[in-house]
Amino acid sequence: MAHTCIHWFRNGLRLHDNPALMAALRDCKEIYPVFILDPYIHNNTRVGINPWRFLLGALKDLDRSLRKLNSRLFVVKGKPEDVFPELFNKWNITKLTYEYDTEPYSLSRDKKVTMLAKELGVEVIYKISHSLYDIERIIEENDGKAPLTYNRLQAIVKTLGPPKRPIPAPSIEDVNAVKTPYSEEHEETYGIPTLEELGHDTASLGEELFPGGEQEALRRLDEHMKRTGWVCSFEKPQTSPNSLTASTTVLSPYIRFGCLSARTFWWRLTEVYRGKKHSAPPVSLHGQLLWREFFYTAGVGVPNFDKMEGNPVCTQVDWDMNPEYLAAWREGRTGFPFIDAIMTQLRQEGWIHHLARHAVACFLTRGDLWLSWEEGQKVFEELLLDGDWALNAGNWQWLSASTFFHQYFRVYSPIAFGKKTDKNGDYIKKYLPLLKKFPAQYIYEPWKAPRSIQQAAGCIIGKDYPRPVVEHEVISKKNIQRMKAAYARRKSTDPTEAPSEKKGEKRKTSSVVDMLKAKKRYNSC
């Protein structure tokens, strides 16, 4: 039987390594490539202007690639469970394919759509290609529990062998017998909307440093893979949080949206590594991809993974509620230039280095402001190009010392940390030009500058730039004691377990080197 198919694009916005798309093309006479703007996911509260721009760029790129195969992308707005019955009937669909997704909302949504499809006689096929491995298989191999240490995850995937090799994109020969019916009114009915049509004010939008799309992703991958020495020696903790140009690959947004297949990245790295001395996980580029699997697995295996309450592996902390502090942090006006410069870069560009994420996350939570990691998670979800649900939730728990990482007494200084790699404060001057005339001596602590220097710099602290919202040296010590108390409460409630041992493997004692390496990583390849 020759099918009339919908391939439902979601995160896998690419043609290469797309087994679900290839499954759609088998025994197929007509194909409709569909992307749904789901109001639960694609709304202006949850998604900031930079991620929107990236997504629209990825959709345009995908449509261009489909045109080369004599097809088109159909963009539809609405809840998938409302949209699909209408499309199934309108186009006489007999088969639906999609790439498997592990987020809780996605699993719930896909269950509804699959039930509707079966009621209407539509065959449903999904394939795993957004992650390196089948996440459920990893959990199964760990006695039905999510592995809660990186070492345990490594041990499991070692028994599974290397990830499957990626498959090539469909060729014109693969679609010779397949048609995509579309009309001259296609753009009006199924076209990709503009930012303005989605309600965004683009007047203040800056340069697009990371354009969305599969072709851009593959171009960037090719460029990085030419740097064989850099790839082989790459160690995430050794890269700089405040360099003026990115010191990592910045491929994470492309992997998050599926413009680049994680398996393609893995095997390209394997080719570069072959026969050469190279760094190893957790700090290597392979290691970064395994961190992604680690958090994906935790996201599937741990209930309420993106929340503190009801999350069995998360330390319950009496975080404060302070809207003024939260707004100051989010808007880059805490009075600490290093923190404010990072948050300004995030808002303007949609990406910040993993160690910069460490600094602002620690500052918001256990370091200074004592606000819940869930608040920071929401801001990152809105603003980051690579705001992947499981990685975002997992890393906020890590950096707030709520889960996975427990050295709560190790606090990032909002002053000293940035100085290590940028003594002159060039990064601060780039993102906070108001402070660019301050001497290096005061650029991280402008409130300490004499009035005459502030006047000469054209910036009076407390008037033109805010005073620090807290006194770091005092509040950080107080917060260490508050975190110590939270840990004590957990231990008294359940004395048999450390904060992250529940529902997973028993933690192994780490060396000091391991702790430092673990402390200095964040999944933003």
Coordinates of C-alpha atoms in Angstrom, one line a residue:
M1 CA 0.0 0.0 0.0
A2 CA 1.3 3.4 -0.9
H3 CA 0.8 5.8 2.0
T4 CA -0.1 9.5 2.2
C5 CA 2.2 10.6 5.0
I6 CA 2.8 13.4 7.4
H7 CA 6.2 13.8 8.8
W8 CA 5.9 15.9 12.0
F9 CA 9.0 18.0 12.5
R10 CA 9.5 19.0 16.1
N11 CA 13.1 19.2 17.5
G12 CA 14.7 17.4 14.6
L13 CA 14.8 20.3 12.2
R14 CA 17.1 18.7 9.7
L15 CA 17.2 16.2 6.8
H16 CA 20.5 14.4 7.8
D17 CA 20.3 11.6 10.3
N18 CA 16.5 11.7 10.3
P19 CA 15.3 8.0 10.4
A20 CA 11.7 9.0 11.0
L21 CA 11.6 11.1 7.8
M22 CA 13.1 8.2 5.9
A23 CA 10.4 5.9 7.4
A24 CA 7.8 8.4 6.1
L25 CA 9.3 8.1 2.6
R26 CA 9.0 4.3 2.5
D27 CA 6.0 3.1 0.6
C28 CA 4.8 6.7 0.3
K29 CA 3.1 8.4 -2.6
E30 CA 2.5 11.8 -1.0
I31 CA 4.3 13.5 1.9
Y32 CA 3.4 16.5 3.9
P33 CA 6.3 17.8 6.1
V34 CA 4.5 19.6 9.0
F35 CA 5.7 21.9 11.8
I36 CA 3.2 22.9 14.4
L37 CA 3.5 26.1 16.4
D38 CA 2.1 24.7 19.6
P39 CA 0.9 27.4 22.0
Y40 CA 2.1 25.5 25.0
I41 CA 5.7 25.6 23.7
H42 CA 5.8 28.4 21.2
N43 CA 4.5 31.4 23.2
N44 CA 6.1 34.8 23.9
T45 CA 6.1 34.2 27.7
R46 CA 8.2 31.0 27.5
V47 CA 10.3 31.9 24.4
G48 CA 12.3 35.1 24.1
I49 CA 13.0 36.9 20.8
N50 CA 16.4 35.4 20.2
P51 CA 15.2 31.7 20.4
W52 CA 12.2 32.7 18.2
R53 CA 14.6 34.2 15.6
F54 CA 16.7 31.0 15.7
L55 CA 13.7 28.8 15.3
L56 CA 12.3 30.8 12.4
G57 CA 15.7 30.7 10.7
A58 CA 15.8 26.9 11.2
L59 CA 12.4 26.5 9.7
K60 CA 13.3 28.7 6.7
D61 CA 16.4 26.6 6.1
L62 CA 14.4 23.4 6.4
D63 CA 11.9 24.7 3.8
R64 CA 14.7 25.6 1.4
S65 CA 16.2 22.1 1.8
L66 CA 12.7 20.5 1.2
R67 CA 12.2 22.6 -1.9
K68 CA 15.3 21.0 -3.4
L69 CA 13.5 17.7 -3.0
N70 CA 10.4 19.2 -4.7
S71 CA 8.6 19.4 -1.3
R72 CA 7.6 22.2 1.1
L73 CA 7.2 22.8 4.8
F74 CA 3.7 23.3 6.1
V75 CA 3.6 25.4 9.3
V76 CA 0.3 25.2 11.3
K77 CA -0.7 26.9 14.5
G78 CA -2.6 25.2 17.2
K79 CA -2.6 22.4 19.7
P80 CA -1.4 19.2 18.0
E81 CA -4.4 17.2 19.3
D82 CA -6.7 19.7 17.6
V83 CA -4.6 20.2 14.4
F84 CA -4.0 16.6 13.4
P85 CA -7.5 15.2 13.2
E86 CA -8.3 18.1 10.8
L87 CA -5.2 17.5 8.7
F88 CA -5.7 13.7 8.7
N89 CA -9.2 14.2 7.2
K90 CA -8.2 17.0 4.8
W91 CA -5.3 15.2 3.3
N92 CA -6.5 11.6 3.7
I93 CA -3.4 10.7 5.8
T94 CA -2.6 7.0 6.4
K95 CA 0.8 7.3 8.1
L96 CA 2.3 9.8 10.7
T97 CA 6.1 9.8 11.6
Y98 CA 8.1 11.7 14.1
E99 CA 11.3 11.8 16.1
Y100 CA 10.9 10.6 19.7
D101 CA 11.1 13.2 22.4
T102 CA 11.6 12.5 26.1
E103 CA 10.3 15.7 27.8
P104 CA 7.2 15.1 30.0
Y105 CA 5.0 17.4 28.0
S106 CA 6.1 15.8 24.7
L107 CA 5.4 12.3 26.0
S108 CA 1.9 13.4 27.1
R109 CA 1.2 15.2 23.8
D110 CA 2.5 12.3 21.7
K111 CA 0.3 9.8 23.6
K112 CA -2.8 11.9 22.8
V113 CA -1.9 12.3 19.1
T114 CA -1.1 8.6 18.8
M115 CA -4.5 7.6 20.2
L116 CA -6.3 10.1 17.9
A117 CA -4.3 8.8 14.9
K118 CA -5.2 5.1 15.7
E119 CA -8.9 6.0 16.1
L120 CA -8.7 7.5 12.6
G121 CA -6.8 4.5 11.1
V122 CA -3.5 6.3 10.8
E123 CA -0.3 4.3 11.3
V124 CA 2.2 6.0 13.7
I125 CA 5.9 5.4 13.5
Y126 CA 8.5 7.1 15.7
K127 CA 12.3 6.8 15.7
I128 CA 15.0 7.7 18.2
S129 CA 17.5 10.2 16.9
H130 CA 17.5 13.3 19.1
S131 CA 19.7 11.6 21.7
L132 CA 22.8 9.4 21.3
Y133 CA 21.1 6.4 22.9
D134 CA 17.6 5.1 23.7
I135 CA 17.2 6.8 27.1
E136 CA 14.7 4.2 28.3
R137 CA 17.3 1.5 27.5
I138 CA 19.9 3.3 29.7
I139 CA 17.4 3.3 32.6
E140 CA 16.5 -0.3 32.0
E141 CA 20.2 -1.3 32.2
N142 CA 20.4 0.5 35.5
D143 CA 17.7 -1.6 37.1
G144 CA 14.9 0.8 36.2
K145 CA 16.5 3.8 37.8
A146 CA 18.1 6.9 36.3
P147 CA 21.9 6.8 36.9
L148 CA 22.7 9.8 39.1
T149 CA 26.4 9.9 38.6
Y150 CA 28.3 10.6 35.4
N151 CA 30.6 7.6 36.1
R152 CA 27.6 5.3 36.3
L153 CA 26.2 6.6 33.0
Q154 CA 29.5 6.1 31.4
A155 CA 29.7 2.5 32.6
I156 CA 26.2 1.8 31.2
V157 CA 26.8 3.3 27.8
K158 CA 30.1 1.4 27.6
T159 CA 28.1 -1.9 27.8
L160 CA 25.8 -0.6 25.1
G161 CA 28.6 0.2 22.7
P162 CA 29.0 3.3 20.6
P163 CA 26.0 5.3 19.4
K164 CA 24.4 4.2 16.2
R165 CA 25.9 5.8 13.1
P166 CA 24.0 8.6 11.5
I167 CA 22.1 8.0 8.3
P168 CA 22.4 10.3 5.2
A169 CA 19.8 12.9 4.3
P170 CA 17.2 11.8 1.7
S171 CA 18.4 12.3 -1.9
I172 CA 16.4 13.3 -4.9
E173 CA 16.3 9.6 -5.8
D174 CA 14.6 8.8 -2.5
V175 CA 11.7 11.1 -3.3
N176 CA 11.4 10.4 -7.0
A177 CA 8.1 8.6 -6.6
V178 CA 6.8 10.9 -3.8
K179 CA 4.9 14.1 -4.3
T180 CA 4.1 17.0 -2.0
P181 CA 0.8 18.6 -3.1
Y182 CA 0.8 22.3 -2.5
S183 CA -0.9 25.3 -4.0
E184 CA 0.0 28.8 -5.1
E185 CA -1.5 30.1 -1.8
H186 CA 0.9 27.9 0.2
E187 CA 2.7 30.9 1.8
E188 CA -0.5 32.5 2.9
T189 CA -1.9 29.3 4.5
Y190 CA 1.2 27.4 5.6
G191 CA 4.0 29.9 5.4
I192 CA 6.6 30.6 8.1
P193 CA 5.5 33.6 10.2
T194 CA 7.8 36.6 10.8
L195 CA 8.9 37.9 14.2
E196 CA 6.6 40.9 13.8
E197 CA 3.6 38.6 13.0
L198 CA 4.3 36.7 16.2
G199 CA 4.1 40.0 18.2
H200 CA 7.8 40.8 18.6
D201 CA 9.3 44.3 18.5
T202 CA 12.4 43.9 16.4
A203 CA 13.7 47.5 16.7
S204 CA 16.2 46.6 19.5
L205 CA 17.2 43.3 18.1
G206 CA 21.0 43.0 17.7
E207 CA 23.2 41.2 15.2
E208 CA 22.4 37.5 14.7
L209 CA 25.6 35.8 15.8
F210 CA 24.2 32.3 15.6
P211 CA 21.8 31.9 12.6
G212 CA 19.4 29.0 12.9
G213 CA 19.3 26.1 10.5
E214 CA 20.8 22.8 9.4
Q215 CA 23.1 24.2 6.7
E216 CA 24.6 26.7 9.2
A217 CA 25.0 23.9 11.8
L218 CA 26.9 21.6 9.3
R219 CA 29.0 24.6 8.1
R220 CA 30.0 25.3 11.7
L221 CA 30.7 21.7 12.4
D222 CA 33.0 21.4 9.4
E223 CA 34.9 24.5 10.5
H224 CA 35.5 23.2 14.0
M225 CA 36.4 19.7 12.8
K226 CA 39.2 21.3 10.7
R227 CA 40.8 22.4 14.0
T228 CA 42.0 19.0 14.8
G229 CA 44.5 20.1 17.5
W230 CA 41.9 22.2 19.2
V231 CA 39.3 19.4 19.1
C232 CA 41.8 16.8 20.5
S233 CA 43.0 19.0 23.3
F234 CA 39.6 20.5 24.2
E235 CA 38.8 20.5 27.9
K236 CA 35.7 22.4 28.9
P237 CA 37.0 23.8 32.2
Q238 CA 40.0 25.4 30.5
T239 CA 37.8 27.6 28.2
S240 CA 37.2 31.2 29.1
P241 CA 33.8 32.6 30.4
N242 CA 34.5 36.1 29.4
S243 CA 36.4 36.0 26.1
L244 CA 35.1 38.5 23.6
T245 CA 34.5 35.8 21.1
A246 CA 33.2 32.3 22.0
S247 CA 35.9 29.9 23.3
T248 CA 33.7 26.8 22.7
T249 CA 31.9 25.4 19.7
V250 CA 28.5 27.1 20.3
L251 CA 27.0 24.1 18.6
S252 CA 24.6 23.5 21.5
P253 CA 21.7 25.6 20.0
Y254 CA 21.9 23.6 16.8
I255 CA 21.8 20.3 18.8
R256 CA 19.0 21.6 21.0
F257 CA 16.8 22.4 18.0
G258 CA 18.0 19.3 16.1
C259 CA 19.5 21.3 13.3
L260 CA 22.6 19.1 14.0
S261 CA 22.3 15.5 14.9
A262 CA 24.1 14.6 18.2
R263 CA 25.1 11.3 16.5
T264 CA 26.6 13.1 13.6
F265 CA 28.6 15.3 15.9
W266 CA 29.7 12.2 17.9
W267 CA 31.0 10.3 14.9
R268 CA 32.7 13.4 13.3
L269 CA 34.6 13.7 16.6
T270 CA 35.5 10.0 16.5
E271 CA 37.0 10.5 13.1
V272 CA 39.1 13.4 14.3
Y273 CA 40.2 11.6 17.4
R274 CA 41.2 8.4 15.5
G275 CA 44.9 7.6 15.9
K276 CA 45.6 10.8 17.9
K277 CA 46.1 11.6 21.6
H278 CA 43.0 13.4 22.8
S279 CA 41.1 14.6 25.9
A280 CA 38.5 12.3 27.4
P281 CA 35.1 12.6 29.1
P282 CA 33.9 14.4 31.2
V283 CA 35.8 17.4 29.9
S284 CA 36.2 16.5 26.2
L285 CA 33.7 17.2 23.4
H286 CA 32.5 13.6 23.5
G287 CA 32.2 14.2 27.2
Q288 CA 29.8 17.2 26.6
L289 CA 27.5 15.0 24.5
L290 CA 27.5 12.4 27.3
W291 CA 26.5 15.1 29.9
R292 CA 23.5 15.7 27.6
E293 CA 22.6 12.0 27.8
F294 CA 23.1 12.1 31.6
F295 CA 20.6 14.9 32.1
Y296 CA 18.2 13.5 29.5
T297 CA 18.2 10.3 31.4
A298 CA 17.6 12.0 34.8
G299 CA 14.8 14.0 33.2
V300 CA 13.0 10.8 32.2
G301 CA 13.8 8.8 35.3
V302 CA 13.3 11.4 38.1
P303 CA 9.7 12.6 38.8
N304 CA 9.2 16.4 38.8
F305 CA 12.7 16.9 37.6
D306 CA 12.2 20.6 36.8
K307 CA 10.9 21.3 40.3
M308 CA 12.2 21.2 43.9
E309 CA 8.9 20.0 45.5
G310 CA 8.1 16.4 44.6
N311 CA 11.6 15.9 43.2
P312 CA 13.0 12.9 45.2
V313 CA 16.7 13.7 44.4
C314 CA 16.6 17.4 45.1
T315 CA 17.5 19.0 48.5
Q316 CA 14.5 21.0 49.8
V317 CA 15.8 24.5 50.5
D318 CA 14.0 27.4 52.2
W319 CA 14.7 29.8 49.3
D320 CA 13.6 33.4 49.7
M321 CA 11.0 35.2 47.6
N322 CA 12.3 38.6 46.5
P323 CA 10.9 40.0 43.2
E324 CA 13.2 43.0 43.4
Y325 CA 16.3 40.9 43.6
L326 CA 15.1 38.6 40.8
A327 CA 14.4 41.5 38.5
A328 CA 17.8 43.1 39.2
W329 CA 19.5 39.8 38.3
R330 CA 17.4 39.2 35.2
E331 CA 17.8 42.7 33.9
G332 CA 21.6 43.0 34.7
R333 CA 21.4 45.6 37.4
T334 CA 22.7 43.8 40.5
G335 CA 25.6 46.3 40.9
F336 CA 28.2 43.6 40.2
P337 CA 29.6 44.3 36.7
F338 CA 30.7 40.8 36.0
I339 CA 27.2 39.4 36.8
D340 CA 25.4 42.2 35.0
A341 CA 27.6 41.9 31.9
I342 CA 26.8 38.2 31.6
M343 CA 23.1 38.7 31.9
T344 CA 23.3 41.5 29.4
Q345 CA 25.1 39.2 26.9
L346 CA 22.4 36.6 27.5
R347 CA 19.6 39.0 26.8
Q348 CA 21.3 40.5 23.7
E349 CA 22.7 37.3 22.1
G350 CA 20.9 34.3 23.6
W351 CA 24.1 32.5 24.6
I352 CA 26.7 32.7 27.4
H353 CA 29.7 30.5 28.2
H354 CA 29.1 27.6 30.6
L355 CA 31.3 29.1 33.3
A356 CA 29.4 32.4 33.0
R357 CA 26.3 30.4 33.6
H358 CA 28.0 29.0 36.7
A359 CA 28.7 32.5 38.0
V360 CA 25.2 33.9 37.5
A361 CA 23.5 30.7 38.7
C362 CA 25.5 30.5 41.9
F363 CA 24.9 34.3 42.5
L364 CA 21.1 33.9 42.1
T365 CA 20.8 30.9 44.4
R366 CA 23.2 29.8 47.2
G367 CA 25.9 32.4 46.6
D368 CA 24.2 35.7 47.1
L369 CA 20.5 36.3 46.5
W370 CA 19.2 33.0 47.9
L371 CA 16.4 32.7 45.3
S372 CA 15.1 29.5 44.0
W373 CA 16.9 27.8 41.1
E374 CA 13.4 27.4 39.5
E375 CA 13.3 31.1 39.0
G376 CA 16.6 31.1 37.2
Q377 CA 15.5 28.0 35.2
K378 CA 12.5 30.0 33.8
V379 CA 14.8 33.0 32.8
F380 CA 17.3 30.7 31.0
E381 CA 14.4 28.8 29.3
E382 CA 13.1 32.1 27.9
L383 CA 16.4 33.6 26.9
L384 CA 18.9 30.8 25.9
L385 CA 19.1 29.6 22.4
D386 CA 20.2 26.2 23.8
G387 CA 17.6 26.2 26.6
D388 CA 17.0 22.4 26.6
W389 CA 14.5 21.3 29.2
A390 CA 16.4 18.5 30.9
L391 CA 19.8 20.2 30.7
N392 CA 18.4 23.4 32.0
A393 CA 16.7 21.8 35.0
G394 CA 19.6 19.5 35.7
N395 CA 22.3 22.2 35.6
W396 CA 20.3 24.6 37.8
Q397 CA 20.0 21.9 40.4
W398 CA 23.7 21.2 40.1
L399 CA 24.8 24.8 40.3
S400 CA 22.5 25.5 43.3
A401 CA 24.0 22.5 45.0
S402 CA 20.5 21.0 45.3
T403 CA 21.3 17.8 43.3
F404 CA 24.4 16.1 41.9
F405 CA 26.9 18.5 43.3
H406 CA 27.2 19.0 47.1
Q407 CA 30.2 21.2 47.8
Y408 CA 27.9 24.1 48.7
F409 CA 30.7 25.8 50.6
R410 CA 32.5 26.4 47.2
V411 CA 31.0 29.8 46.1
Y412 CA 31.8 31.7 43.0
S413 CA 32.9 35.3 43.8
P414 CA 31.1 37.8 41.5
I415 CA 34.3 39.9 41.7
A416 CA 37.4 37.5 41.7
F417 CA 36.1 34.9 39.3
G418 CA 36.0 37.1 36.2
K419 CA 39.4 38.6 37.0
K420 CA 41.1 35.3 36.5
T421 CA 40.6 35.4 32.7
D422 CA 40.0 39.1 32.1
K423 CA 41.9 41.4 34.4
N424 CA 41.3 44.5 32.4
G425 CA 37.5 43.9 32.3
D426 CA 37.2 44.1 28.5
Y427 CA 34.2 41.8 28.6
I428 CA 32.5 44.1 31.1
K429 CA 33.3 47.2 29.0
K430 CA 31.8 45.5 25.9
Y431 CA 28.5 44.6 27.5
L432 CA 28.3 47.5 30.0
P433 CA 29.7 50.4 28.0
L434 CA 28.6 52.8 30.8
L435 CA 31.6 51.5 32.8
K436 CA 34.2 51.4 30.0
K437 CA 36.1 54.4 31.3
F438 CA 36.7 52.9 34.7
P439 CA 40.3 51.9 35.3
A440 CA 41.0 48.1 35.5
Q441 CA 41.6 48.6 39.3
Y442 CA 37.9 49.4 39.8
I443 CA 36.1 47.8 36.8
Y444 CA 34.9 44.8 38.9
E445 CA 34.1 47.0 42.0
P446 CA 33.2 50.4 40.7
W447 CA 31.6 51.4 44.0
K448 CA 35.1 51.4 45.5
A449 CA 36.3 54.1 43.1
P450 CA 36.8 57.6 44.6
R451 CA 34.2 60.1 43.5
S452 CA 36.7 61.9 41.3
I453 CA 37.3 58.7 39.3
Q454 CA 33.6 58.1 39.0
Q455 CA 33.1 61.6 37.7
A456 CA 36.0 61.2 35.2
A457 CA 34.5 57.9 34.0
G458 CA 31.1 59.7 33.5
C459 CA 29.3 57.2 35.7
I460 CA 28.3 57.9 39.3
I461 CA 27.6 54.7 41.3
G462 CA 24.1 54.8 42.8
K463 CA 22.9 57.2 40.2
D464 CA 24.1 56.0 36.7
Y465 CA 24.9 52.4 37.7
P466 CA 23.5 50.7 40.8
R467 CA 25.2 50.0 44.0
P468 CA 25.6 46.2 44.8
V469 CA 22.3 44.7 45.9
V470 CA 24.1 42.7 48.6
E471 CA 27.5 42.6 50.4
H472 CA 29.0 39.5 48.9
E473 CA 31.5 38.7 51.6
V474 CA 28.9 38.9 54.3
I475 CA 25.9 37.3 52.6
S476 CA 27.8 34.4 51.0
K477 CA 29.0 33.2 54.5
K478 CA 25.4 33.5 55.8
N479 CA 24.1 31.5 52.9
I480 CA 26.7 28.7 53.4
Q481 CA 25.2 28.3 56.9
R482 CA 21.7 28.2 55.5
M483 CA 22.7 25.6 52.9
K484 CA 24.4 23.6 55.7
A485 CA 21.1 23.6 57.6
A486 CA 19.2 22.4 54.6
Y487 CA 21.5 19.5 54.2
A488 CA 21.2 18.7 57.9
R489 CA 17.4 18.7 57.6
R490 CA 17.6 16.3 54.7
K491 CA 19.9 14.0 56.5
S492 CA 17.7 14.0 59.6
T493 CA 14.7 13.2 57.5
D494 CA 16.5 10.4 55.7
P495 CA 19.8 9.6 57.4
T496 CA 20.6 6.7 55.1
E497 CA 21.0 8.9 52.0
A498 CA 23.0 11.8 50.8
P499 CA 21.1 14.3 48.7
S500 CA 21.5 12.6 45.3
E501 CA 21.8 8.9 46.2
K502 CA 18.1 8.3 46.2
K503 CA 16.7 6.2 43.3
G504 CA 20.1 5.8 41.8
E505 CA 23.6 4.4 42.2
K506 CA 25.5 5.0 45.3
R507 CA 28.0 7.8 44.9
K508 CA 31.6 6.9 44.6
T509 CA 34.2 9.0 46.4
S510 CA 35.6 11.6 44.0
S511 CA 39.2 12.8 43.8
V512 CA 39.8 16.5 44.2
V513 CA 40.6 16.7 40.5
D514 CA 37.3 15.1 39.7
M515 CA 35.5 17.5 41.9
L516 CA 37.1 20.5 40.3
K517 CA 36.4 19.2 36.8
A518 CA 32.8 18.4 37.7
K519 CA 32.4 21.8 39.2
K520 CA 33.5 23.6 36.1
R521 CA 31.2 22.2 33.5
Y522 CA 28.0 23.1 31.9
N523 CA 26.3 21.7 28.8
S524 CA 26.8 24.5 26.2
C525 CA 29.2 22.9 23.7

